[in-house]
Short mmCIF file of C-alpha atoms and ligand atoms in Angstrom, two decimals:
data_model
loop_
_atom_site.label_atom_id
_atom_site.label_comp_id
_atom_site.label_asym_id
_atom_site.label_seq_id
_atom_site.Cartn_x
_atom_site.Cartn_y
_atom_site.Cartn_z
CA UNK O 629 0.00 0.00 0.00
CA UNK O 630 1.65 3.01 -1.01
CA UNK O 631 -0.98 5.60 0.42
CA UNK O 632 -0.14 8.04 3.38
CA UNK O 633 -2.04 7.88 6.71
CA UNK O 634 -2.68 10.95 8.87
CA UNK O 635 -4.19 10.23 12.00
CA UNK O 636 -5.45 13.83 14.12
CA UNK O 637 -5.84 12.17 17.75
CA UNK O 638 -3.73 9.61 19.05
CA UNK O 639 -6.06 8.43 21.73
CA UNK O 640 -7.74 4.75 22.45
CA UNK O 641 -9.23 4.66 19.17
CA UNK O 642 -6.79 6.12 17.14
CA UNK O 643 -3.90 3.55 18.26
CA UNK O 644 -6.37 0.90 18.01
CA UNK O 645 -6.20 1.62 14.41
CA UNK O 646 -2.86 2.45 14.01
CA UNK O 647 -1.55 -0.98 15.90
CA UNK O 648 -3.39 -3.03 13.71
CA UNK O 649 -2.72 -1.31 10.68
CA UNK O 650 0.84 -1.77 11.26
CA UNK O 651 0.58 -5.26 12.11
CA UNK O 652 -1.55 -6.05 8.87
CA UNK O 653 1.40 -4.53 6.94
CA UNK O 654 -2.24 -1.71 5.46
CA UNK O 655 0.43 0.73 5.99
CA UNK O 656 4.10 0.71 6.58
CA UNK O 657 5.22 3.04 9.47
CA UNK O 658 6.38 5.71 7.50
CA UNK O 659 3.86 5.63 5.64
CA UNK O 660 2.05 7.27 8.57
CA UNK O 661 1.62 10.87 10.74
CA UNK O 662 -0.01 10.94 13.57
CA UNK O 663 -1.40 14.17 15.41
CA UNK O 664 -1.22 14.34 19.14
CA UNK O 665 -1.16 16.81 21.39
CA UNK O 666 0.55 15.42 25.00
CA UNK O 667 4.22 15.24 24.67
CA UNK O 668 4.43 11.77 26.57
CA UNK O 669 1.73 10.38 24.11
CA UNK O 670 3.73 11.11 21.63
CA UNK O 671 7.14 9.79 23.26
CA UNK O 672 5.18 6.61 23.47
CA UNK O 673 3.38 6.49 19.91
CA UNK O 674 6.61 7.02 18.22
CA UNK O 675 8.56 4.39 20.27
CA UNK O 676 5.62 1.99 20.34
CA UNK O 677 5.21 2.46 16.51
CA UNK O 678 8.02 3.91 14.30
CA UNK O 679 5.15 6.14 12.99
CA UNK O 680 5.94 10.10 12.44
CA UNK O 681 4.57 11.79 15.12
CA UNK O 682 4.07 15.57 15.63
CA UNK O 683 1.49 18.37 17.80
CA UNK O 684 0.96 20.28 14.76
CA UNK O 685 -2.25 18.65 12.40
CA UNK O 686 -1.38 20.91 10.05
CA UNK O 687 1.69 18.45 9.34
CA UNK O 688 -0.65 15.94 9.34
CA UNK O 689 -3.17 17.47 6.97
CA UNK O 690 -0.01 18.39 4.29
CA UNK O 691 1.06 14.69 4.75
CA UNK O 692 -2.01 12.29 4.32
CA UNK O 693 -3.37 10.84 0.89
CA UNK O 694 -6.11 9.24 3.78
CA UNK O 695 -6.93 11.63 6.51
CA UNK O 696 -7.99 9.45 10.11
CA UNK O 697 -9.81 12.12 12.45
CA UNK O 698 -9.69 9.93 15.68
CA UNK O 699 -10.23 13.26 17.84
CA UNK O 700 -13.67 13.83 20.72
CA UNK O 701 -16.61 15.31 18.74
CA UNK O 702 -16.19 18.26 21.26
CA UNK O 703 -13.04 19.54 20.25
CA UNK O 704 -13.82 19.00 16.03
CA UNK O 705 -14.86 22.53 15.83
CA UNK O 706 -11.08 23.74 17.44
CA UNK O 707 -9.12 20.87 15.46
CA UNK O 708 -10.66 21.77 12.02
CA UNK O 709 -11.30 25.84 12.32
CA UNK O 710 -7.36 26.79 11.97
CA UNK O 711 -6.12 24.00 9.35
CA UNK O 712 -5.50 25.36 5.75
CA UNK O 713 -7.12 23.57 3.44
CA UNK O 714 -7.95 23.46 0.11
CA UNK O 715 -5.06 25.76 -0.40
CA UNK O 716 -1.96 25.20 -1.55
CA UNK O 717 0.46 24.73 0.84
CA UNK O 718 4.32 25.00 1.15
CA UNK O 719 5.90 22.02 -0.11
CA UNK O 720 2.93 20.08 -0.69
CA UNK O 721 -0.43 20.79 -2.63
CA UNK O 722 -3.63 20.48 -0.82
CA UNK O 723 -5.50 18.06 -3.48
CA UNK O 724 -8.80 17.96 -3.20
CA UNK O 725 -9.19 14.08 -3.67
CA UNK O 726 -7.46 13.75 0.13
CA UNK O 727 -9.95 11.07 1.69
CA UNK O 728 -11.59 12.62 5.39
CA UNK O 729 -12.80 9.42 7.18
CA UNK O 730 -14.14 10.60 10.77
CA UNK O 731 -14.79 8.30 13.65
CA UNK O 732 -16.46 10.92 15.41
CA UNK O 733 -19.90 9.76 16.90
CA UNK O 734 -22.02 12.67 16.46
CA UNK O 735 -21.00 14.51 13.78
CA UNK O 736 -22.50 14.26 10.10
CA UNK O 737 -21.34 14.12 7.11
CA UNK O 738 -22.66 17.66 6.25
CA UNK O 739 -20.22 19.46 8.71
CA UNK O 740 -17.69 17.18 7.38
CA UNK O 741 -18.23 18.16 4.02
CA UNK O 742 -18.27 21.92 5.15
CA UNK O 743 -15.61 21.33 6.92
CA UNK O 744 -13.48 19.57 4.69
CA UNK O 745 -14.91 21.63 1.52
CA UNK O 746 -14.70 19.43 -2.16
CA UNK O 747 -13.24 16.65 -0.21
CA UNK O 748 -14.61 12.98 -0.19
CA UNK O 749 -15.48 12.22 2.66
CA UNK O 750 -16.52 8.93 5.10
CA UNK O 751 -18.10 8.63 8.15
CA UNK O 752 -17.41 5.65 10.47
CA UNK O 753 -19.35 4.28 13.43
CA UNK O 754 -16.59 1.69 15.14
CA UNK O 755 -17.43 0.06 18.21
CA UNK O 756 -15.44 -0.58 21.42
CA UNK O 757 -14.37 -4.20 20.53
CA UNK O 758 -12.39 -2.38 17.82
CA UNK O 759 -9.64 -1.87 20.33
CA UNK O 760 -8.90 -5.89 20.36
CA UNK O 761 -9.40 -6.72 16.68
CA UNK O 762 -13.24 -7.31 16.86
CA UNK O 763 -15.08 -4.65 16.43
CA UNK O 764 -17.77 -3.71 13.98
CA UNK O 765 -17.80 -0.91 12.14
CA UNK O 766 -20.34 0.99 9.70
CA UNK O 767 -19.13 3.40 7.17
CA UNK O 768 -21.57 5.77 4.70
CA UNK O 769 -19.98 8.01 2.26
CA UNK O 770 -20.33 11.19 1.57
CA UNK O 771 -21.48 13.51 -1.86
CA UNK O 772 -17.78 13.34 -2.83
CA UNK O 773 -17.26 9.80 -2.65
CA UNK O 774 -15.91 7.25 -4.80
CA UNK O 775 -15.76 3.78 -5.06
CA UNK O 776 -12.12 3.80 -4.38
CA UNK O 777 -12.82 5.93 -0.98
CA UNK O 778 -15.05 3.62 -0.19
CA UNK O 779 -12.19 0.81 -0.69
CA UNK O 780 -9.83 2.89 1.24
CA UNK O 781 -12.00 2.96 4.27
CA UNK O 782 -13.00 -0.29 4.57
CA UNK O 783 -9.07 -1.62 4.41
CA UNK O 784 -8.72 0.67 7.76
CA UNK O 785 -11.39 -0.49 9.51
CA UNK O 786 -11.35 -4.15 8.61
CA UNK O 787 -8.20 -4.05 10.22
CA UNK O 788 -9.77 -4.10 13.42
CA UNK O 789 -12.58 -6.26 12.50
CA UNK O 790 -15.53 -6.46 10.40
CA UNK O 791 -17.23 -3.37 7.87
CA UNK O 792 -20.48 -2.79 6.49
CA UNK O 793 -21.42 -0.12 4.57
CA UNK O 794 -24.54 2.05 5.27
CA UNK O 795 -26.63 5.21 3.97
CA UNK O 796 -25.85 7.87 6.41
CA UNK O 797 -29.63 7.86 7.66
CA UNK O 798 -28.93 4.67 9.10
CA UNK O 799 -26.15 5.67 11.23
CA UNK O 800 -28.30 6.61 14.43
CA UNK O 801 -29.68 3.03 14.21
CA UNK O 802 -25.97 1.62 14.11
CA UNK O 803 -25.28 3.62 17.23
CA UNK O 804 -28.10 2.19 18.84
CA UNK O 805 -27.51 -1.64 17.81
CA UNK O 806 -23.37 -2.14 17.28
CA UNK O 807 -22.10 1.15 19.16
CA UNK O 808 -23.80 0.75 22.58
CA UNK O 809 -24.06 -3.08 22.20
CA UNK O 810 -21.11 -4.10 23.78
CA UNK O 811 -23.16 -2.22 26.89
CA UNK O 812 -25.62 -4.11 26.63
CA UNK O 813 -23.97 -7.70 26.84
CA UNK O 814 -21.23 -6.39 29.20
CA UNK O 815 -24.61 -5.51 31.29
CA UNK O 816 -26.08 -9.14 30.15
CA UNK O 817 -22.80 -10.83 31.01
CA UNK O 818 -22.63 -8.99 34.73
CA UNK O 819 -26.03 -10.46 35.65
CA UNK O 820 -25.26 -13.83 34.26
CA UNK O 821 -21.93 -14.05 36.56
CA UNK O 822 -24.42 -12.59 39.72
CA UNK O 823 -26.50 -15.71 38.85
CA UNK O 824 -23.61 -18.30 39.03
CA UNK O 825 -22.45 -16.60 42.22
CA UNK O 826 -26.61 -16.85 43.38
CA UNK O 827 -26.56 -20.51 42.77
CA UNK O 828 -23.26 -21.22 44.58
CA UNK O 829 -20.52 -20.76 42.00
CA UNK O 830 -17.09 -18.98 43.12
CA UNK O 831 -16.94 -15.43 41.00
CA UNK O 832 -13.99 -16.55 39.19
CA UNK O 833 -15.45 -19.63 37.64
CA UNK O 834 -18.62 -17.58 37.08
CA UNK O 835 -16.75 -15.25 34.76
CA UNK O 836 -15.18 -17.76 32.64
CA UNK O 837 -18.32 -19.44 32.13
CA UNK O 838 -20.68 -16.22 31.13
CA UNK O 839 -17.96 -15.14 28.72
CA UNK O 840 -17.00 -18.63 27.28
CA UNK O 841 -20.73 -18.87 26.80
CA UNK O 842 -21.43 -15.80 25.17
CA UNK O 843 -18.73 -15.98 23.13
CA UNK O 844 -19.10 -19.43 22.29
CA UNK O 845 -22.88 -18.90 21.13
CA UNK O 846 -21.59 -15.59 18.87
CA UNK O 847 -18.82 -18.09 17.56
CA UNK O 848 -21.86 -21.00 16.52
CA UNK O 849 -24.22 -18.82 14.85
CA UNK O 850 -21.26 -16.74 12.86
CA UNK O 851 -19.54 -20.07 11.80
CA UNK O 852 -22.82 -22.43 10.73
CA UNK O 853 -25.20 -18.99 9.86
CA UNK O 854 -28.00 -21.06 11.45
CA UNK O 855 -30.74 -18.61 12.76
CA UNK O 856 -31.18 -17.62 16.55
CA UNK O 857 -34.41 -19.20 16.87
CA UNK O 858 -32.71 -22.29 15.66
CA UNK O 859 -30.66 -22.52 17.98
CA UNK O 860 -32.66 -21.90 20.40
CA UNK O 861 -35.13 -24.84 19.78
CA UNK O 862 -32.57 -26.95 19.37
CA UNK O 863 -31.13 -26.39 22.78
CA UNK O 864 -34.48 -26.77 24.58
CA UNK O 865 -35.45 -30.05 25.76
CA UNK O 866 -39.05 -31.15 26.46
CA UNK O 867 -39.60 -29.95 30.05
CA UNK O 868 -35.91 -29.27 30.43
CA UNK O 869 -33.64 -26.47 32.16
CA UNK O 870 -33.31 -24.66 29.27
CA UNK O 871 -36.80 -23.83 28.36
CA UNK O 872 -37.49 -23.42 32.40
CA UNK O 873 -34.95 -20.54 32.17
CA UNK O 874 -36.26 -19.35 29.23
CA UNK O 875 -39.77 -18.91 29.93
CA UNK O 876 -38.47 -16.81 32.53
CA UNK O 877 -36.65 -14.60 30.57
CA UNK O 878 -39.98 -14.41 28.59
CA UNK O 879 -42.01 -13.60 31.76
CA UNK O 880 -40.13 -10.67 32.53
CA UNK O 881 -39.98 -8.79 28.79
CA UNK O 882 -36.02 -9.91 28.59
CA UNK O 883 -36.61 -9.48 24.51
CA UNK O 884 -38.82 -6.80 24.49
CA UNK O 885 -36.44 -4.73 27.11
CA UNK O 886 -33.49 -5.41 23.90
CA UNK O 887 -35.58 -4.09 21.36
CA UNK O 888 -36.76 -1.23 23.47
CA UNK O 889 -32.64 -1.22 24.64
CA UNK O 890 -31.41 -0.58 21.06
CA UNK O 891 -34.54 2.07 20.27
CA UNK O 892 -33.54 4.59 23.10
CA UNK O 893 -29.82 4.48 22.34
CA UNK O 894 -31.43 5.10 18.41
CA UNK O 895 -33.50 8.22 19.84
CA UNK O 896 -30.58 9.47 22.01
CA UNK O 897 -28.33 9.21 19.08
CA UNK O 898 -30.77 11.47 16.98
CA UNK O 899 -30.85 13.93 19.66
CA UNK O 900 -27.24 13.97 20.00
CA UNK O 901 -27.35 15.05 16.58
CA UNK O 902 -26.14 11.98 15.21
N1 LIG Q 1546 -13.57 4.37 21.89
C1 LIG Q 1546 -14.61 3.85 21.22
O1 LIG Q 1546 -15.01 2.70 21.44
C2 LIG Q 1546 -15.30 4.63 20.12
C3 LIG Q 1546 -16.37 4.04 19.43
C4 LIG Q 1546 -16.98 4.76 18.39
C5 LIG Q 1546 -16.54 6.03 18.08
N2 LIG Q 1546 -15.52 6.59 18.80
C6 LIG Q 1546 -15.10 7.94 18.46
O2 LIG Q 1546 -13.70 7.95 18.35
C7 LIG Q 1546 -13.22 9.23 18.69
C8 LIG Q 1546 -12.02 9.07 19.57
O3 LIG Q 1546 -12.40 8.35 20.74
P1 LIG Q 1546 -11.32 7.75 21.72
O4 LIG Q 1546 -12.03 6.82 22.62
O5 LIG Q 1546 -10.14 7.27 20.96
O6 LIG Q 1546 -10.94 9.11 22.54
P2 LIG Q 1546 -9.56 9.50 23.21
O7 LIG Q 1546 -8.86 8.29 23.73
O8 LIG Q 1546 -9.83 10.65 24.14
O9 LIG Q 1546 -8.70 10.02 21.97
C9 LIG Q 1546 -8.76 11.32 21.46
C10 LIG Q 1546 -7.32 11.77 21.27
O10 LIG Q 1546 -7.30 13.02 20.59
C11 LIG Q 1546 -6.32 13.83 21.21
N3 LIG Q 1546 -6.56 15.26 20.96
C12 LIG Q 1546 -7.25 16.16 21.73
N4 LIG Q 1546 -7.19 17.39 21.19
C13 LIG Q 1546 -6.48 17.26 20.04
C14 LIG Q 1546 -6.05 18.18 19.05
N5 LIG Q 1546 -6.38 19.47 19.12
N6 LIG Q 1546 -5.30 17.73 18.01
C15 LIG Q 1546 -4.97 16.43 17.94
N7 LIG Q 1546 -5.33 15.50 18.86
C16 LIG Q 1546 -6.07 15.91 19.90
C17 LIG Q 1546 -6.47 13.49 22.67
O11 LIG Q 1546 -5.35 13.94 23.39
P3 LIG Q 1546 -5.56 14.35 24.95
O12 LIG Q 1546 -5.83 13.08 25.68
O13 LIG Q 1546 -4.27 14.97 25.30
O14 LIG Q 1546 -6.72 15.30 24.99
C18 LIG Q 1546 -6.59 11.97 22.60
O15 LIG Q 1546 -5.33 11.36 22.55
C19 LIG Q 1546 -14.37 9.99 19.33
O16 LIG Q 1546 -14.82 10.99 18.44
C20 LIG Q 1546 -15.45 8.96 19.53
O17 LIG Q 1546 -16.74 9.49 19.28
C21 LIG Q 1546 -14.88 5.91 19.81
#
């Protein structure tokens, strides 16, 4: 890969990125700037990494062919406001098909676009899982985008796990599914340790088995694609401990409480200005 990666924001998210890029040989070290503004970040990132590292974005902005903004929404406005851009600048030409991806949760594509004006640009929704190689990110495109933008995104995100592509309009709905559902099973995966503990296991081996479990049951329905209410049936016995626990879970709204779950963190994500 012989593109140029500037990342603005060298936080959790942004190394997440930049680790796994590195690893997956997406981009060669020098192949990459990174933003960021703490001086022992930095110390750190360009020890950790071999990557170019620098407080100025401006450096960063002159540098990319692929431009990462891995910064808080709250501070986009500051970041953005003083970089020169669409201007030529010295030693480099500003060229208006520089790819913008943003991570940022919150902020469309339209201030994107008038931020970054003429520029194609892609929005990403990553999740927290991200951080360890399985996340799950959605990306939409902007007015200016190509196909080959497109390609360009997914390669960075698929390096720390899978990508689908969405309209823009669909975003909120990712938030409220993929971006605050590692919430909800962490929350799911809590309760199910509190009930080991309740029926006399030792926290420890609680743990192990919630997770195992959880992660075993994403593992069997990725690998054979066999529906959820497949597996479900199939697991339930006549008058067995399964269905017993089930029917609980039934009694108290457990699957109406999800769908509910993933409709608030939709509305809140619309409100948010998502
Ligand atoms: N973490 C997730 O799971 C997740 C999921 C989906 C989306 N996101 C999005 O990802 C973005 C980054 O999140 P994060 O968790 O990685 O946050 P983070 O760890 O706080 O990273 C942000 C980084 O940007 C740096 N920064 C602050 N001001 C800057 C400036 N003016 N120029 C350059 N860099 C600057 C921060 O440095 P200081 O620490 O010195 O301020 C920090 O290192 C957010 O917009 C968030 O919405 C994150």
């Amino acid at each position: 890969m012989s593109a140029k990666l500037g990342i603005i924001g060298g936080g959790v998210m942004g190394e997440a990125l930049l680790s796994r890029l590195i690893d997956q040989q997406v981009y060669l070290p020098d192949r990459i700037y990174i933003s960021e503004p703490q001086a022992q970040r930095q110390d750190f990132l360009a020890t950790q990494y071999q990557v170019n590292v620098t407080a100025d974005n401006q450096t960063v902005v002159a540098f990319a062919d692929v431009l990462l903004l891995a910064i808080k929404p709250q501070v986009f406005d500051a970041v953005v406001a003083p970089l020169e851009l669409g201007r030529p600048l010295a030693g480099n030409s500003q060229r208006s098909d520089q790819l913008v991806v943003s991570i940022l949760a919150g902020v469309p594509i339209q201030r994107l676009e008038a931020a970054f004006p003429g520029q194609p640009v892609v929005r990403a929704m990553p999740n927290t899982p991200a951080t360890v190689g399985a996340g799950m990110t959605a990306i939409a495109p902007g007015n200016h985008t190509q196909p080959q933008h497109l390609h360009l995104a997914r390669q960075l995100f698929e390096a720390v796990g899978e990508v689908v592509e969405v309209a823009e309009h669909l975003i909120d709905a990712v938030t409220g599914l993929s971006g605050s559902g590692p919430g909800y099973v962490a929350v799911m995966i809590e309760a199910l340790i509190d009930g080991g503990v309740a029926v006399g296991l030792p926290r420890a081996t609680a743990t192990q088995l919630a997770i195992q479990t959880v992660l075993g049951t994403a593992e069997l329905l990725q690998t054979t694609g066999i529906h959820p209410a497949e597996l479900k049936d199939r697991v339930t016995s006549p008058g067995g401990t399964t269905i017993a626990g089930i029917a609980h879970l039934e009694s108290v709204g457990f699957r109406s409480a999800l769908i509910e779950a993933v409709r608030a963190a939709y509305e809140r994500s619309r409100e948010l200005g998502g």
